[in-house]
């Protein structure tokens, strides 16, 4: 079965950096499109990053553009999110997701358990 | 950015009743709409994709309909485990966006 396991969350000061990782199993990672979705405490869902199987297509939400970098290592079945210049409003649970769907973009058919990032002084 | 508006915000129903949830898009998303269920402390789970296709393992009491700008998720007869928050999501345009959610609570 598909498993996505995130790690790397924690407490960081405003302006700091953090790198999230997601290790995937039970799938052929190198052919899968992947993404990161976040959820602030008590709030709704926000899709922040989307990366194609070969990383030739990458999309980022305006709220994180220029600060967050999504990448992948297909040899390690791993997805990453490098988060720089963190702000208080980046506080959220970050979910790694597998993306599926023919045509434009996709939906998230498998989710990790999430990792909490807290930005606070 | 495509805005998805879900209604109602809260739906109070009893087990066995029918639930009808709405999602309206600010512009056409064709049939590129998904529905998710989220329970407290858990990651969301995909229920419906492409407006009406049930995801793997989803019970037949969940069904989706609609196209263009108006979509509906129907739960034909609520089970105790169905009380949760439901989100819609469009994949027609970037940024991919979610609705604000509908909380289905026990009456």
Short mmCIF file of C-alpha atoms in Angstrom, two decimals:
data_model
loop_
_atom_site.label_atom_id
_atom_site.label_comp_id
_atom_site.label_asym_id
_atom_site.label_seq_id
_atom_site.Cartn_x
_atom_site.Cartn_y
_atom_site.Cartn_z
CA UNK A 1 0.00 0.00 0.00
CA UNK A 2 1.09 3.56 -0.60
CA UNK A 3 2.77 5.21 2.38
CA UNK A 4 4.00 8.77 2.63
CA UNK A 5 5.97 9.69 5.74
CA UNK A 6 6.89 13.31 6.42
CA UNK A 7 9.58 14.54 8.78
CA UNK A 8 11.46 17.71 9.57
CA UNK A 9 8.80 19.84 11.21
CA UNK A 10 9.37 21.76 14.41
CA UNK A 11 9.63 25.15 16.05
CA UNK A 12 11.54 27.88 14.21
CA UNK A 13 11.88 31.64 14.66
CA UNK A 14 10.53 34.11 12.11
CA UNK A 15 13.05 34.52 9.30
CA UNK A 16 14.46 31.05 9.87
CA UNK A 17 14.61 28.01 7.62
CA UNK A 18 13.43 24.44 7.76
CA UNK A 19 13.57 21.50 5.38
CA UNK A 20 10.75 18.99 5.22
CA UNK A 21 11.21 15.50 3.82
CA UNK A 22 8.72 12.92 2.63
CA UNK A 23 9.69 9.32 2.00
CA UNK A 24 7.35 7.35 -0.24
CA UNK A 25 6.84 3.59 -0.41
CA UNK A 26 4.41 1.23 -2.10
CA UNK A 27 4.54 3.10 -5.39
CA UNK A 28 6.86 3.78 -8.32
CA UNK A 29 7.97 7.17 -7.09
CA UNK A 30 9.81 8.17 -10.26
CA UNK A 31 6.58 8.26 -12.31
CA UNK A 32 4.44 10.06 -9.75
CA UNK A 33 3.54 13.71 -9.56
CA UNK A 34 3.73 14.95 -5.98
CA UNK A 35 2.74 17.96 -3.95
CA UNK A 36 2.67 19.75 -0.60
CA UNK A 37 -0.56 20.93 1.01
CA UNK A 38 -0.73 22.78 4.30
CA UNK A 39 -3.35 23.48 6.92
CA UNK A 40 -3.03 26.24 9.49
CA UNK A 41 -4.41 25.38 12.96
CA UNK A 42 -8.19 25.29 12.84
CA UNK A 43 -8.25 26.45 9.22
CA UNK A 44 -8.81 25.02 5.76
CA UNK A 45 -6.46 23.50 3.20
CA UNK A 46 -3.97 25.33 0.97
CA UNK A 47 -2.12 23.68 -1.93
CA UNK A 48 1.34 25.26 -1.93
CA UNK A 49 3.58 23.21 -4.24
CA UNK A 50 3.28 20.79 -7.15
CA UNK A 51 6.10 18.94 -8.91
CA UNK A 52 6.06 16.65 -11.93
CA UNK A 53 7.69 13.23 -11.94
CA UNK A 54 10.92 14.49 -13.49
CA UNK A 55 10.79 17.90 -11.79
CA UNK A 56 10.52 19.65 -15.14
CA UNK A 57 7.24 21.26 -14.10
CA UNK A 58 7.04 22.99 -10.73
CA UNK A 59 4.30 25.26 -9.44
CA UNK A 60 4.22 27.23 -6.22
CA UNK A 61 1.46 29.23 -4.61
CA UNK A 62 2.00 32.99 -4.50
CA UNK A 63 2.05 32.84 -0.69
CA UNK A 64 5.30 30.84 -0.75
CA UNK A 65 6.83 31.81 -4.10
CA UNK A 66 10.44 32.93 -3.76
CA UNK A 67 10.70 31.49 -0.24
CA UNK A 68 9.87 27.77 -0.55
CA UNK A 69 11.58 25.35 -2.91
CA UNK A 70 10.12 21.94 -3.75
CA UNK A 71 12.45 19.22 -5.03
CA UNK A 72 12.68 15.47 -5.28
CA UNK A 73 15.22 12.67 -5.39
CA UNK A 74 13.73 9.79 -7.35
CA UNK A 75 16.62 7.50 -6.42
CA UNK A 76 15.70 7.96 -2.76
CA UNK A 77 11.90 7.95 -3.23
CA UNK A 78 11.91 11.31 -1.52
CA UNK A 79 10.18 14.66 -1.80
CA UNK A 80 11.49 17.80 -0.11
CA UNK A 81 10.30 21.26 0.81
CA UNK A 82 12.98 23.81 1.63
CA UNK A 83 11.30 26.62 3.55
CA UNK A 84 13.20 29.90 3.89
CA UNK A 85 12.31 33.30 5.33
CA UNK A 86 9.61 31.68 7.42
CA UNK A 87 6.75 33.83 8.70
CA UNK A 88 4.33 33.39 11.59
CA UNK A 89 1.59 32.78 9.02
CA UNK A 90 3.47 29.73 7.70
CA UNK A 91 2.55 27.91 10.91
CA UNK A 92 0.64 24.83 9.77
CA UNK A 93 0.58 21.09 9.37
CA UNK A 94 2.33 20.26 6.10
CA UNK A 95 1.11 17.24 4.15
CA UNK A 96 2.99 15.39 1.44
CA UNK A 97 0.59 14.10 -1.22
CA UNK A 98 0.62 11.95 -4.31
CA UNK A 99 -1.09 13.66 -7.21
CA UNK A 100 -3.25 11.89 -9.76
CA UNK A 101 -5.47 12.93 -12.67
CA UNK A 102 -5.42 13.15 -16.43
CA UNK A 103 -5.36 16.59 -17.94
CA UNK A 104 -4.65 19.77 -16.02
CA UNK A 105 -2.94 19.32 -12.67
CA UNK A 106 -4.44 16.78 -10.28
CA UNK A 107 -6.08 15.79 -7.04
CA UNK A 108 -4.41 14.28 -3.97
CA UNK A 109 -5.23 10.61 -3.72
CA UNK A 110 -2.77 9.70 -0.96
CA UNK A 111 -1.69 11.84 1.99
CA UNK A 112 1.01 11.56 4.59
CA UNK A 113 0.19 11.98 8.27
CA UNK A 114 1.50 15.53 8.23
CA UNK A 115 4.28 17.35 10.04
CA UNK A 116 3.71 20.45 12.16
CA UNK A 117 5.73 23.57 11.51
CA UNK A 118 5.46 26.31 14.12
CA UNK A 119 6.95 29.73 13.42
CA UNK A 120 7.18 31.77 16.57
CA UNK A 121 9.61 33.96 18.44
CA UNK B 1 -7.59 32.39 -8.82
CA UNK B 2 -10.70 30.21 -8.83
CA UNK B 3 -12.69 30.63 -5.64
CA UNK B 4 -14.72 27.68 -4.39
CA UNK B 5 -17.62 28.47 -2.10
CA UNK B 6 -19.06 25.63 -0.04
CA UNK B 7 -22.47 25.66 1.56
CA UNK B 8 -23.73 25.31 4.11
CA UNK B 9 -20.84 25.91 6.49
CA UNK B 10 -22.44 23.51 8.98
CA UNK B 11 -24.97 20.77 8.39
CA UNK B 12 -26.70 19.27 11.42
CA UNK B 13 -28.21 15.88 10.66
CA UNK B 14 -28.99 12.56 12.32
CA UNK B 15 -27.57 9.15 11.38
CA UNK B 16 -29.58 7.64 8.54
CA UNK B 17 -30.45 11.02 7.02
CA UNK B 18 -29.36 12.22 3.60
CA UNK B 19 -26.67 14.89 3.38
CA UNK B 20 -26.37 17.26 0.44
CA UNK B 21 -23.28 19.47 0.27
CA UNK B 22 -22.71 22.18 -2.32
CA UNK B 23 -19.57 23.60 -3.92
CA UNK B 24 -19.76 26.54 -6.33
CA UNK B 25 -16.81 27.73 -8.43
CA UNK B 26 -16.20 31.36 -9.42
CA UNK B 27 -15.60 30.19 -13.00
CA UNK B 28 -15.98 26.93 -14.85
CA UNK B 29 -13.72 24.07 -13.74
CA UNK B 30 -15.29 21.61 -16.20
CA UNK B 31 -15.47 18.31 -14.28
CA UNK B 32 -12.12 18.80 -12.53
CA UNK B 33 -13.47 18.79 -9.01
CA UNK B 34 -12.64 16.53 -6.08
CA UNK B 35 -14.14 16.02 -2.63
CA UNK B 36 -12.26 15.13 0.55
CA UNK B 37 -13.30 14.08 4.04
CA UNK B 38 -11.32 15.10 7.11
CA UNK B 39 -11.81 13.87 10.66
CA UNK B 40 -10.23 15.57 13.70
CA UNK B 41 -6.51 14.89 13.98
CA UNK B 42 -6.36 13.06 10.67
CA UNK B 43 -5.20 13.85 7.16
CA UNK B 44 -7.92 14.39 4.58
CA UNK B 45 -9.08 11.42 2.53
CA UNK B 46 -10.06 11.55 -1.14
CA UNK B 47 -13.70 10.59 -1.67
CA UNK B 48 -14.64 11.73 -5.18
CA UNK B 49 -12.57 12.93 -8.12
CA UNK B 50 -13.49 14.38 -11.49
CA UNK B 51 -16.87 15.38 -10.05
CA UNK B 52 -18.44 11.93 -9.90
CA UNK B 53 -15.80 9.18 -9.73
CA UNK B 54 -15.54 7.40 -6.39
CA UNK B 55 -12.00 6.90 -5.13
CA UNK B 56 -10.77 3.42 -4.24
CA UNK B 57 -12.50 1.93 -1.23
CA UNK B 58 -15.11 4.67 -0.85
CA UNK B 59 -18.59 3.36 0.03
CA UNK B 60 -21.36 3.71 -2.54
CA UNK B 61 -23.38 5.95 -0.21
CA UNK B 62 -21.03 8.75 -1.29
CA UNK B 63 -21.79 10.23 -4.71
CA UNK B 64 -20.81 13.36 -6.58
CA UNK B 65 -22.45 15.28 -9.38
CA UNK B 66 -22.19 18.51 -11.33
CA UNK B 67 -20.02 20.23 -13.91
CA UNK B 68 -18.98 23.74 -14.81
CA UNK B 69 -19.53 25.82 -11.69
CA UNK B 70 -22.00 23.87 -9.53
CA UNK B 71 -21.23 20.62 -7.76
CA UNK B 72 -22.88 18.44 -5.15
CA UNK B 73 -21.64 15.75 -2.78
CA UNK B 74 -24.41 13.49 -1.53
CA UNK B 75 -24.22 11.03 1.32
CA UNK B 76 -27.33 8.90 0.88
CA UNK B 77 -27.65 7.70 4.47
CA UNK B 78 -25.30 9.04 7.12
CA UNK B 79 -23.29 6.54 9.11
CA UNK B 80 -21.76 7.54 12.50
CA UNK B 81 -18.28 7.64 10.92
CA UNK B 82 -19.41 10.17 8.28
CA UNK B 83 -19.61 13.10 10.69
CA UNK B 84 -16.60 15.14 9.62
CA UNK B 85 -15.52 18.14 7.57
CA UNK B 86 -15.76 17.95 3.78
CA UNK B 87 -13.72 19.99 1.31
CA UNK B 88 -13.98 20.44 -2.44
CA UNK B 89 -10.91 21.14 -4.61
CA UNK B 90 -10.51 22.19 -8.25
CA UNK B 91 -7.67 21.11 -10.52
CA UNK B 92 -8.60 23.15 -13.59
CA UNK B 93 -6.25 26.09 -12.99
CA UNK B 94 -3.22 26.89 -10.91
CA UNK B 95 -3.29 27.74 -8.08
CA UNK B 96 -5.23 24.63 -7.11
CA UNK B 97 -7.80 25.77 -4.60
CA UNK B 98 -10.04 24.31 -1.93
CA UNK B 99 -13.40 25.39 -0.64
CA UNK B 100 -13.74 26.54 2.94
CA UNK B 101 -15.33 23.27 4.05
CA UNK B 102 -18.68 21.99 5.29
CA UNK B 103 -18.87 20.55 8.78
CA UNK B 104 -21.38 17.71 8.99
CA UNK B 105 -22.30 17.39 12.65
CA UNK B 106 -24.58 15.14 14.63
CA UNK B 107 -27.93 16.73 15.36
#
